[in-house]
mmCIF file of C-alpha atoms and ligand atoms in Angstrom:
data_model
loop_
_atom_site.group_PDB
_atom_site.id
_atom_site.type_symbol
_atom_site.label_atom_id
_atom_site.label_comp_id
_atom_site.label_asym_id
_atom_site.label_seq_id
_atom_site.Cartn_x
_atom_site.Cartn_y
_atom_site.Cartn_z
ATOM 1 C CA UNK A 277 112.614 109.558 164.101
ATOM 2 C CA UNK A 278 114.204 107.745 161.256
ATOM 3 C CA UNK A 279 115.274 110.161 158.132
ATOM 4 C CA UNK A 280 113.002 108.103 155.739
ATOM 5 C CA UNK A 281 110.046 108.646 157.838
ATOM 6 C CA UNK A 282 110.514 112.436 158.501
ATOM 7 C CA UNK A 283 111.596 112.934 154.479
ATOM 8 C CA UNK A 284 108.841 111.223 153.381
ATOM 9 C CA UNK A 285 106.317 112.735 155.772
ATOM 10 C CA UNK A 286 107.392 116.780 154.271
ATOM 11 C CA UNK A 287 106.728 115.176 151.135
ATOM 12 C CA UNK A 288 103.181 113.910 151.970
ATOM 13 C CA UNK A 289 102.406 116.799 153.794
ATOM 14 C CA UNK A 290 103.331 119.306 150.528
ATOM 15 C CA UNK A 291 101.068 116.677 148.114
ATOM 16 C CA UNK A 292 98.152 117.121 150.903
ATOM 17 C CA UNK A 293 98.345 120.589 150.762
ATOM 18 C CA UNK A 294 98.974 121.241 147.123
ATOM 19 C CA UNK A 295 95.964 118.391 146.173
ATOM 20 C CA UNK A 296 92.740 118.855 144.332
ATOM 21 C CA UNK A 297 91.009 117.425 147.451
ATOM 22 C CA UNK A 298 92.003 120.577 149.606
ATOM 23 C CA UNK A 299 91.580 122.827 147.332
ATOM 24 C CA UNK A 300 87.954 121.584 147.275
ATOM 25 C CA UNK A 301 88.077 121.502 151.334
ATOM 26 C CA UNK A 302 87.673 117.917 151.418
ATOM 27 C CA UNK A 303 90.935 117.156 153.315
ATOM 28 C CA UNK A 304 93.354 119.167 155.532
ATOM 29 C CA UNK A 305 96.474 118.195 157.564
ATOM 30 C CA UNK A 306 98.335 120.299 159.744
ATOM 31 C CA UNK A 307 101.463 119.796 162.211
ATOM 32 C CA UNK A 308 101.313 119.237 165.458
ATOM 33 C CA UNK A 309 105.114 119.355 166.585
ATOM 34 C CA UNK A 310 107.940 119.874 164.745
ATOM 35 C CA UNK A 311 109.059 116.463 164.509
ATOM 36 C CA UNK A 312 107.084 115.018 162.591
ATOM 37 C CA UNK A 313 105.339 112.693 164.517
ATOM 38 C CA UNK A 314 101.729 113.648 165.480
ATOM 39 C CA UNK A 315 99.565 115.586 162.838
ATOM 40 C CA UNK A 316 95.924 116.933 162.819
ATOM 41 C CA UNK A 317 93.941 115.450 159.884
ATOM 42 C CA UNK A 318 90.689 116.710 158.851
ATOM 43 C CA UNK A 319 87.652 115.220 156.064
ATOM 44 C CA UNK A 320 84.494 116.525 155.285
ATOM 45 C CA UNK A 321 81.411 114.697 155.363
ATOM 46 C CA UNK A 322 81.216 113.194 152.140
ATOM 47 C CA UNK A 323 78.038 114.673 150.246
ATOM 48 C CA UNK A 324 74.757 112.052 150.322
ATOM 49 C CA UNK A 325 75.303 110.740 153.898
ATOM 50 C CA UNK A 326 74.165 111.352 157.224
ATOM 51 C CA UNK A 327 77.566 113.129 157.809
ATOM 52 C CA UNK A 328 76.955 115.782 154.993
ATOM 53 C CA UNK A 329 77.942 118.828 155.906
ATOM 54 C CA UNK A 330 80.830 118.032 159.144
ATOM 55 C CA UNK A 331 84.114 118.246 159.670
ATOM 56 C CA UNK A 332 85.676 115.299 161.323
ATOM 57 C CA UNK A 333 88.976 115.614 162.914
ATOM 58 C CA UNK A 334 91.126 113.076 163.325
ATOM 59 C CA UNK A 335 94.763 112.336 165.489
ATOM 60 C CA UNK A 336 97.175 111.005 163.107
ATOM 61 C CA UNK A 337 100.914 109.587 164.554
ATOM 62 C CA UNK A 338 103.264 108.721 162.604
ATOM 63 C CA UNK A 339 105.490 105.597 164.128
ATOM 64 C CA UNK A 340 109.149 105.476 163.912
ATOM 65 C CA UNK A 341 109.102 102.859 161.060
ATOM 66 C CA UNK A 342 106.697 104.695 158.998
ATOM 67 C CA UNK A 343 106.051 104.148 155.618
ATOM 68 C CA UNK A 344 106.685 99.762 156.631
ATOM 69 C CA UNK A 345 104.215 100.797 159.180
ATOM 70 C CA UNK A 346 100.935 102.518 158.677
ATOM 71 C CA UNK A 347 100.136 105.720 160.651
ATOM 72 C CA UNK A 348 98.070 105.038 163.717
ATOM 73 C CA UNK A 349 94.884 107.194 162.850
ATOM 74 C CA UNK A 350 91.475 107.799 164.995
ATOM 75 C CA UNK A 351 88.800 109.780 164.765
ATOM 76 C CA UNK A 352 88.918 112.629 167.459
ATOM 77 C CA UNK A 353 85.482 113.842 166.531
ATOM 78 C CA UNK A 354 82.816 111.648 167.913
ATOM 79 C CA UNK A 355 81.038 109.916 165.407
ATOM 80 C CA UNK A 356 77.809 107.002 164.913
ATOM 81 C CA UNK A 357 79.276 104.541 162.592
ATOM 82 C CA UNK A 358 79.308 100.698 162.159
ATOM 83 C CA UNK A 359 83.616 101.005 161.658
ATOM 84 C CA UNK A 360 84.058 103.589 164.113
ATOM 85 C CA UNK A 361 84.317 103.440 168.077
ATOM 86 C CA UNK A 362 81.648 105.709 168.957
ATOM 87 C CA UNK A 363 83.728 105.898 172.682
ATOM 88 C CA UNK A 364 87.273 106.040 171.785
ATOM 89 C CA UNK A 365 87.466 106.998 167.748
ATOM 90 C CA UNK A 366 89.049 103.606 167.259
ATOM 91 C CA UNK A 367 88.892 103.150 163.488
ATOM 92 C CA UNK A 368 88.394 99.639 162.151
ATOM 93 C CA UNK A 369 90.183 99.473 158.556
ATOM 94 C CA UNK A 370 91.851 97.391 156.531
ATOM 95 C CA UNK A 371 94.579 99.776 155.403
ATOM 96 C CA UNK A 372 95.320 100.710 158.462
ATOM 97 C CA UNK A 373 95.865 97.021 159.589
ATOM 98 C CA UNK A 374 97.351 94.436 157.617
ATOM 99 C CA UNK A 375 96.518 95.627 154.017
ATOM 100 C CA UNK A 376 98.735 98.779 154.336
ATOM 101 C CA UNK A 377 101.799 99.090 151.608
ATOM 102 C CA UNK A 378 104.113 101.510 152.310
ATOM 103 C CA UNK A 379 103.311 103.867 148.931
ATOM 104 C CA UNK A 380 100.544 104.655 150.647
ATOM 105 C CA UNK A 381 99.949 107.887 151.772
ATOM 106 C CA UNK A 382 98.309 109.901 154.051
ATOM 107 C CA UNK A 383 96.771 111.959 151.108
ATOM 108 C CA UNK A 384 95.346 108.147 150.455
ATOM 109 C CA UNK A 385 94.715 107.476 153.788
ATOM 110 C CA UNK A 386 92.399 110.661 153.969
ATOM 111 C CA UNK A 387 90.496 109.843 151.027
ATOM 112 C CA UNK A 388 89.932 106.199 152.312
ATOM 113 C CA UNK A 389 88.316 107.511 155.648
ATOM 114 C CA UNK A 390 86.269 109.539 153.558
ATOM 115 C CA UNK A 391 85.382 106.831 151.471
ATOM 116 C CA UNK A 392 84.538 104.570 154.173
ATOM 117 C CA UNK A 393 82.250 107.233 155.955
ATOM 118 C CA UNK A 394 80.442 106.896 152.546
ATOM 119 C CA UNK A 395 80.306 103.066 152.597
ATOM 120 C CA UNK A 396 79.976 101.461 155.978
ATOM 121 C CA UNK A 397 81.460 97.787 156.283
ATOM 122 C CA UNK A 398 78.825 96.535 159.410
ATOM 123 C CA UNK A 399 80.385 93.044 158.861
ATOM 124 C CA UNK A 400 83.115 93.543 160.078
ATOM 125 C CA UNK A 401 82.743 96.482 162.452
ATOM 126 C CA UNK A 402 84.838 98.548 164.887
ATOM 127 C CA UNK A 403 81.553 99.556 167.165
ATOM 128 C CA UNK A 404 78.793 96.796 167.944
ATOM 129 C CA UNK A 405 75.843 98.971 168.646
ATOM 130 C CA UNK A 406 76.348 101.074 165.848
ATOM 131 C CA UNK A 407 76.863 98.123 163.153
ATOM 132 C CA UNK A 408 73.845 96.028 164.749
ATOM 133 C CA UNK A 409 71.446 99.312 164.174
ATOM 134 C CA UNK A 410 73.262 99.935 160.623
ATOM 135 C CA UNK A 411 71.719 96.120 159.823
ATOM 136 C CA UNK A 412 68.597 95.866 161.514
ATOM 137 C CA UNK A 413 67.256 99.795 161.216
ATOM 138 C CA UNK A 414 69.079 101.442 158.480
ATOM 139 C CA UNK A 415 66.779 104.633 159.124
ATOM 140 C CA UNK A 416 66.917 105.528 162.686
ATOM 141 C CA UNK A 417 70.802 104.163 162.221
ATOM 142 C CA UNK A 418 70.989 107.043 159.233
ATOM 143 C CA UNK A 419 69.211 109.712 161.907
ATOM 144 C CA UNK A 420 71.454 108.680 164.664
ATOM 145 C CA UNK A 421 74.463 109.084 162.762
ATOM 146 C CA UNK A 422 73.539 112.850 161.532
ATOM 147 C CA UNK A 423 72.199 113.651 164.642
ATOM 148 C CA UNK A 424 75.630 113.241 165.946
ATOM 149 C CA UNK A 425 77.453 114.983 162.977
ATOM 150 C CA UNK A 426 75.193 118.168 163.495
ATOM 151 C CA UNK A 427 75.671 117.608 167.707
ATOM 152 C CA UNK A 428 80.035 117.007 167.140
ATOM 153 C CA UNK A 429 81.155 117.961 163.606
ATOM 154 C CA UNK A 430 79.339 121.075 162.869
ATOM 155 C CA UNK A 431 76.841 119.809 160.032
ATOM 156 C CA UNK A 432 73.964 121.716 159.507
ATOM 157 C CA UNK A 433 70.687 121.273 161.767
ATOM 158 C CA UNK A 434 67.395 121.030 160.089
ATOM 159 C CA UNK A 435 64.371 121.867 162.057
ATOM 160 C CA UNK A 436 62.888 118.183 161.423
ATOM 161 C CA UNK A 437 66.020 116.757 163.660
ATOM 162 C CA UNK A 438 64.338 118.710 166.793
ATOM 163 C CA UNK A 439 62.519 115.484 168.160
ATOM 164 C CA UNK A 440 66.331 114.094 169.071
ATOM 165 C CA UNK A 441 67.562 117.646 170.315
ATOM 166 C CA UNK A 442 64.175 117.695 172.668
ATOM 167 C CA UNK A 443 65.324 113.897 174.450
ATOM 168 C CA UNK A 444 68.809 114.780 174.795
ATOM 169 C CA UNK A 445 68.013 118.175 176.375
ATOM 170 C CA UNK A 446 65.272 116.732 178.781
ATOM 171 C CA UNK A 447 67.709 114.168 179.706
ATOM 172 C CA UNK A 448 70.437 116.930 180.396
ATOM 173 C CA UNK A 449 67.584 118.810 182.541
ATOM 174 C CA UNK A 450 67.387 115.961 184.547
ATOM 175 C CA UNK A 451 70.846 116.089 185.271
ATOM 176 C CA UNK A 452 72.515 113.265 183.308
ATOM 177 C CA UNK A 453 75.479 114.605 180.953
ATOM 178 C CA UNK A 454 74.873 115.591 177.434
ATOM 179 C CA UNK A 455 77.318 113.228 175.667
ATOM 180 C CA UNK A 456 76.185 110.819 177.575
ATOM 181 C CA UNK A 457 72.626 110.644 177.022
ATOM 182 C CA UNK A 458 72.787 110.690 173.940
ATOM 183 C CA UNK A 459 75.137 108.063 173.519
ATOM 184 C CA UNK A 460 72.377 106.654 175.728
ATOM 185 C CA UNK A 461 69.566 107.597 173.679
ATOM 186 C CA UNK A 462 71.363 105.824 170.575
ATOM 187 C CA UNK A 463 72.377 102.898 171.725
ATOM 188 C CA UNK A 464 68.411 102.143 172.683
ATOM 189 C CA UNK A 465 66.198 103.447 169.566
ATOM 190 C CA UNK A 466 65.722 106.602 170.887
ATOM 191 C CA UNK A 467 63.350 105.315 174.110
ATOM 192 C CA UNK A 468 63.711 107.460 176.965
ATOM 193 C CA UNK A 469 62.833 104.968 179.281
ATOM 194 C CA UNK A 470 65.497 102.279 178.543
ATOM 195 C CA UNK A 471 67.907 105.384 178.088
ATOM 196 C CA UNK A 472 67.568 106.386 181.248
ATOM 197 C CA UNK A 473 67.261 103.185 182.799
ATOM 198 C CA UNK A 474 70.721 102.750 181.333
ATOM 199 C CA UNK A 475 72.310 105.745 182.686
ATOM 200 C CA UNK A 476 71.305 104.650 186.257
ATOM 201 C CA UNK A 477 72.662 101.650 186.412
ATOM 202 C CA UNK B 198 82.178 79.293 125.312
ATOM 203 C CA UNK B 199 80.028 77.277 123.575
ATOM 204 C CA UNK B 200 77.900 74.811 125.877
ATOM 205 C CA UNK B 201 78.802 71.479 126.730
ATOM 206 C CA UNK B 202 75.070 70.410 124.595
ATOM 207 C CA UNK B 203 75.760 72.219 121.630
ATOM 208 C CA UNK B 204 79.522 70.852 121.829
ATOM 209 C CA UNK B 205 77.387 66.858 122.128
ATOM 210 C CA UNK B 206 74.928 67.993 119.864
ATOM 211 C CA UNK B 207 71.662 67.294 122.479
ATOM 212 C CA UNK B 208 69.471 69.473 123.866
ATOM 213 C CA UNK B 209 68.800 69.442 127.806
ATOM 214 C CA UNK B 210 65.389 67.705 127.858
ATOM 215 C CA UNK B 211 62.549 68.654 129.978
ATOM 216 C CA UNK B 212 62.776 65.667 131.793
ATOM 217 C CA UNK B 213 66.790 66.026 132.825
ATOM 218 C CA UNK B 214 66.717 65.014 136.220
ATOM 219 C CA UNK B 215 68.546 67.201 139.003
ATOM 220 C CA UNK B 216 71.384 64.480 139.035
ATOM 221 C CA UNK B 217 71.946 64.719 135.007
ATOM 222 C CA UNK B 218 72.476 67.964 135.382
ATOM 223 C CA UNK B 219 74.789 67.931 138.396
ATOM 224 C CA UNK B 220 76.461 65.187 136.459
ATOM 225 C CA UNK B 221 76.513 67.486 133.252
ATOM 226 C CA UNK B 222 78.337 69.947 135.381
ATOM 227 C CA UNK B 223 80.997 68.385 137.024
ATOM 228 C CA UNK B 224 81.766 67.050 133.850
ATOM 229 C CA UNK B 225 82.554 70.083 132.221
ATOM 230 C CA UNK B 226 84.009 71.539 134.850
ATOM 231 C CA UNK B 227 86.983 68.589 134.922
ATOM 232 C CA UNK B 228 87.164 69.421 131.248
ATOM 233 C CA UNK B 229 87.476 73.100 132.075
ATOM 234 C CA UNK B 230 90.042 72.179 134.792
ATOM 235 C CA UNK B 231 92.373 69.807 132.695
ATOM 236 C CA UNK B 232 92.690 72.333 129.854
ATOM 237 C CA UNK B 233 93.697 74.955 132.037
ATOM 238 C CA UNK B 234 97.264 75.963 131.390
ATOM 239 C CA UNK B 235 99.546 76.329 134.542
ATOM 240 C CA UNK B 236 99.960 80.429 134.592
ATOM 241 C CA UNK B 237 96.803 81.588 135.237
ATOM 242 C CA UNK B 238 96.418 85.848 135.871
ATOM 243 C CA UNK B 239 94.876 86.164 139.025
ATOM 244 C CA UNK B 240 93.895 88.815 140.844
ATOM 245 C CA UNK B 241 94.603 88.743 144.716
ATOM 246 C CA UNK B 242 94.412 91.837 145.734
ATOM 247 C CA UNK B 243 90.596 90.536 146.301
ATOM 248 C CA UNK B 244 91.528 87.703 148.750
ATOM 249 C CA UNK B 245 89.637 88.508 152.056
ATOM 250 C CA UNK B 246 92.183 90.455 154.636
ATOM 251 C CA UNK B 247 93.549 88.305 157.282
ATOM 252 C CA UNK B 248 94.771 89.510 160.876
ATOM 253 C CA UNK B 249 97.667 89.101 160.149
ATOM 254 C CA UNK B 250 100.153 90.948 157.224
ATOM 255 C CA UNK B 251 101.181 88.293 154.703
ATOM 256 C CA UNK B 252 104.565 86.571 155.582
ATOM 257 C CA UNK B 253 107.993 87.790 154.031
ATOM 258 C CA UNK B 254 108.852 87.074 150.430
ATOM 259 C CA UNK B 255 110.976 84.218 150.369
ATOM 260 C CA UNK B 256 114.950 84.612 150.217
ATOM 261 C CA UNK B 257 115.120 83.492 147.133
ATOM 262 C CA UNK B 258 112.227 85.559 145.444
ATOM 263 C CA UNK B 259 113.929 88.591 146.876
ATOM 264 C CA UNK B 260 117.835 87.777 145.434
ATOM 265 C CA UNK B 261 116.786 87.325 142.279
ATOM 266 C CA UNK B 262 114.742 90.726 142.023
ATOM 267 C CA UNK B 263 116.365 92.486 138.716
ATOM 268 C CA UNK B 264 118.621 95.483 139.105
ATOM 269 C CA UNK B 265 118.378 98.057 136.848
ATOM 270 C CA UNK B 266 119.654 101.743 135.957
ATOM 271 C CA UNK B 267 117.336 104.735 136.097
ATOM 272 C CA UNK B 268 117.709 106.763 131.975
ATOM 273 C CA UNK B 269 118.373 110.107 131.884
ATOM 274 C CA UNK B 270 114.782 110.515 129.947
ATOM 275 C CA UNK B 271 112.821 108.404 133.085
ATOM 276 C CA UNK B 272 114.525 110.748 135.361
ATOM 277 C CA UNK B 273 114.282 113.843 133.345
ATOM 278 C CA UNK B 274 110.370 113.042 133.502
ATOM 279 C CA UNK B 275 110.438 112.982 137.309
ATOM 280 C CA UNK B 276 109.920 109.312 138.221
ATOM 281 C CA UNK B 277 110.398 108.358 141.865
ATOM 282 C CA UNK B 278 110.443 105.780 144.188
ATOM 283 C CA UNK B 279 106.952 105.114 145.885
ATOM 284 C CA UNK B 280 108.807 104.312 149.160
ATOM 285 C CA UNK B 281 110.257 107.623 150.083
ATOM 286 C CA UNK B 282 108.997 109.410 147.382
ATOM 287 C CA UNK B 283 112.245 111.107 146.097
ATOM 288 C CA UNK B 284 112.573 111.468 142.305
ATOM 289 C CA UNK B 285 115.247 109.004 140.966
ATOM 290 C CA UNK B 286 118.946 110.417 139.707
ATOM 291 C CA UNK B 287 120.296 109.677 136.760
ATOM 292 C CA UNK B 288 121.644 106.359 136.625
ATOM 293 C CA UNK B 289 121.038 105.345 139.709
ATOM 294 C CA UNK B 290 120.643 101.701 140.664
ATOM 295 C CA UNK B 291 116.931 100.082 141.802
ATOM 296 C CA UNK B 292 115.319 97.078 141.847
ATOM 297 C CA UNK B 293 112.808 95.978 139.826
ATOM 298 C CA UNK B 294 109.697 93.881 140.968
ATOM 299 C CA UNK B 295 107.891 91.737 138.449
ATOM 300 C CA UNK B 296 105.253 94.239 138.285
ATOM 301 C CA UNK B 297 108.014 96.254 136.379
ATOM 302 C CA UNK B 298 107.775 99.223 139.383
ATOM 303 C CA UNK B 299 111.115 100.596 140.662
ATOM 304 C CA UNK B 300 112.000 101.361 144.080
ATOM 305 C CA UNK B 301 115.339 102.103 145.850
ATOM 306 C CA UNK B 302 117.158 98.922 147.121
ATOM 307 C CA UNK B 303 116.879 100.517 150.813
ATOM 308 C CA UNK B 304 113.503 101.405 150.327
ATOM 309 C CA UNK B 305 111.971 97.884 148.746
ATOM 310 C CA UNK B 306 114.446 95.009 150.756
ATOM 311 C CA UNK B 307 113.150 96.525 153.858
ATOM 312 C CA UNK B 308 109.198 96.208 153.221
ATOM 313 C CA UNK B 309 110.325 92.918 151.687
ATOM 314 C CA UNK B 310 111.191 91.665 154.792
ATOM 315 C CA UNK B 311 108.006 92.249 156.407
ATOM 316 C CA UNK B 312 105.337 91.541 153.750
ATOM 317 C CA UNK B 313 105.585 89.885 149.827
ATOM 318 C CA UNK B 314 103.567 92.392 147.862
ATOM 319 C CA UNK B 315 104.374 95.039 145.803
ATOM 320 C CA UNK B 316 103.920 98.479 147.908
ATOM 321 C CA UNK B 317 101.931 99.931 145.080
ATOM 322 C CA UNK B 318 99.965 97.206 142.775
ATOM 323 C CA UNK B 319 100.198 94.037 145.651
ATOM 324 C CA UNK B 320 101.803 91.856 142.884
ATOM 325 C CA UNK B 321 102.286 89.013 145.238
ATOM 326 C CA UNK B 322 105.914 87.255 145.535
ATOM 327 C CA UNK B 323 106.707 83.574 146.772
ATOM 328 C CA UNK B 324 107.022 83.403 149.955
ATOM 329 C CA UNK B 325 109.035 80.822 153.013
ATOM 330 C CA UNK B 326 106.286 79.891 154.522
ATOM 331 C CA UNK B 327 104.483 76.572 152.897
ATOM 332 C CA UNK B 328 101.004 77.385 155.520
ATOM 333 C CA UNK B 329 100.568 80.715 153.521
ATOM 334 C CA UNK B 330 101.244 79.475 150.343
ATOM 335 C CA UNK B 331 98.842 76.107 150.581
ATOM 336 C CA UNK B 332 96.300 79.053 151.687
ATOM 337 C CA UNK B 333 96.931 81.123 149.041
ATOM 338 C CA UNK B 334 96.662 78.275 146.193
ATOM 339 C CA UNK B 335 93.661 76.819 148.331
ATOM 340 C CA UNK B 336 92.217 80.535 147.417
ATOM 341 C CA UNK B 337 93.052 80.852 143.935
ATOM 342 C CA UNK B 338 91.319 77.618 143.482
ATOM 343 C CA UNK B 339 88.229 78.345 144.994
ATOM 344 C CA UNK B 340 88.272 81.477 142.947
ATOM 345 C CA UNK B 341 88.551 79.952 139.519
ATOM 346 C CA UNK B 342 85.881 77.439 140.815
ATOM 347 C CA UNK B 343 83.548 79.928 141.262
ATOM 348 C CA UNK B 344 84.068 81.759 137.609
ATOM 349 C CA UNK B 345 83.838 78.444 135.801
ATOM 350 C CA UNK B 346 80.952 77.672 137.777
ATOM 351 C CA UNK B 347 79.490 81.096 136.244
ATOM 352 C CA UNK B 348 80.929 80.517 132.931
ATOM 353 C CA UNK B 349 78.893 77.204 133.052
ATOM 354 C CA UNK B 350 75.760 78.522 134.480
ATOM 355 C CA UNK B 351 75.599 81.420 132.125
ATOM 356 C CA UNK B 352 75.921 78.960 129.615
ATOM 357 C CA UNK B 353 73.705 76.608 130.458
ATOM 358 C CA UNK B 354 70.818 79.037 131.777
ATOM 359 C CA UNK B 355 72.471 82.080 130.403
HETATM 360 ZN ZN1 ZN C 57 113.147 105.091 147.924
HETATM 361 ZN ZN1 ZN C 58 103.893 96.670 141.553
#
């Protein structure tokens, strides 16, 4: 990899490390090989939204050209929002398309995942479903999307979220696969009947 | 601003028809228009993100970017370049964008090749390529049309 790439990306990695923000265990990186290329990012839930509470991993490589190119970042924890692929992690953002400037960092990049898991953008969105249900049903959207932060990030499970655990689970009795059904089970307000209809077909 | 009926000394009467008004408008907003000076501060980091990364800055924008030499006291106080991040020598040589930020000449010619903003603040240089540029004025137009048109309302209504 190019010296200015590599350089820079020690650099980064010490101002990630030494920041505020992970001192506070809002954001982590760690390497992945020793060139460089491919780190492990990691953001907390931001406080006041449905992914309070999780940890949300996310595959960060770093391209050749890097900083004139932005890293290519995705979510590796799976994850209901409007911006967000809930299949592939696929991460729909500006600054990680054509407004990235190369003093950008990924201490910056961090904070503006976090910042967008705070502050959806459904018009101009990454995953379909999600950003239709974020518009028409903020509430069920809002109990989707913790539902899966408690199911894949580790966020805390309240004993009112048991009415999603029960469909999944009776869907995974009948033999479907977790994930699945309750990708399922999102995707179609929570009705068993079109869920399953769905996973049929 | 003062309105344009306390500027003609009338009052807008109850009985101002839709089309007064609209006329009203339109002429205050040529006014507004022909005393605008030609350097107008704009803002465009707010212009709505294309697909595509804004063009180059032009050839000529990028030539006559102004060298200077990094002070003992800036260095001594640990200013870097925000391309690579390394902390400036002593009297070393950068370039200087409008926006007054310093970069290494390897560091800034490079991005300047790809894109015409600043890497830190966007600060927007000329570019080669006249369908951007139309776009961009187009854009800065519509913007200042829509403040006056607030200016005016708030005004008028305000
Ligand atoms: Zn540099
Ligand atoms: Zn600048």
């Amino acid at each position: 990899m190019a010296n200015i790439a590599v350089a820079r990306i020690k650099r980064e990695f010490r101002e990630v490390v030494k920041s505020e923000e992970a001192a506070k265990c809002n954001i982590r990186v760690e390497l992945i090989d020793d060139n460089f290329t491919e780190l492990r990012g990691e953001i907390a839930g931001p406080p006041e939204t449905p992914y309070e509470g999780g940890k949300f991993l996310l595959e960060i490589k770093i391209p050749e050209t890097y900083p004139f190119n932005p890293p290519k970042v995705k979510f590796m924890t799976k994850i209901w929002h409007p911006n967000i692929s809930s299949v592939t992690g696929a991460i729909c953002l500006d600054i990680l398309k054509d407004q990235w400037a190369a003093a950008m960092t990924l201490r910056t990049v961090l904070l503006s995942l976090q910042a967008l898991l705070s502050a959806a953008e459904p018009d101009d969105p990454q995953d379909a479903v999600v950003a239709k249900q974020y518009k028409e049903n903020r509430h069920l959207w809002e109990k989707t999307a913790r539902h899966w932060a408690q199911e894949y990030a580790e966020a805390p499970k309240s004993k009112k979220d048991d009415e999603f655990y029960d469909k999944v689970s009776q869907l995974a009795e009948m033999g479907f696969d977790r994930h699945k059904a309750l990708t399922a089970l999102s995707a179609h307000e929570w009705n068993m009947e079109r869920a399953t209809q769905d996973l049929i077909s | 601003m003062a309105s344009y009926f306390d500027e003609h000394d009338c009052e807008p009467t109850e009985g101002s028809t839709p089309f007064s008004q609209a006329n009203n408008l339109l002429l205050q907003l040529a006014r507004m228009l022909m005393e605008q000076g030609p350097e107008l501060e704009l803002d465009l980091t707010s212009l709505a993100p294309g697909e595509r990364q804004a063009p180059p800055a032009s050839k000529a924008a990028v030539e006559s970017l102004k060298a200077a030499q990094i002070s003992p006291s800036q260095a001594a106080k640990g200013a870097s370049c925000p391309v690579c991040l390394a902390e400036f020598d002593e009297y070393e040589f950068v370039k200087v964008m409008p926006c007054q930020h310093k970069f290494h000449p390897s560091c800034i010619l490079p991005w300047l090749s790809k894109t015409n903003s600043c890497p830190v603040c966007r600060h927007e240089l000329p570019t080669d390529d006249p369908e951007y540029e139309e776009a961009r004025k187009e854009k800065e137009r519509a913007k200042e049309r829509e403040a006056q048109l607030d200016a005016l309302h708030n005004s008028m209504y305000g």
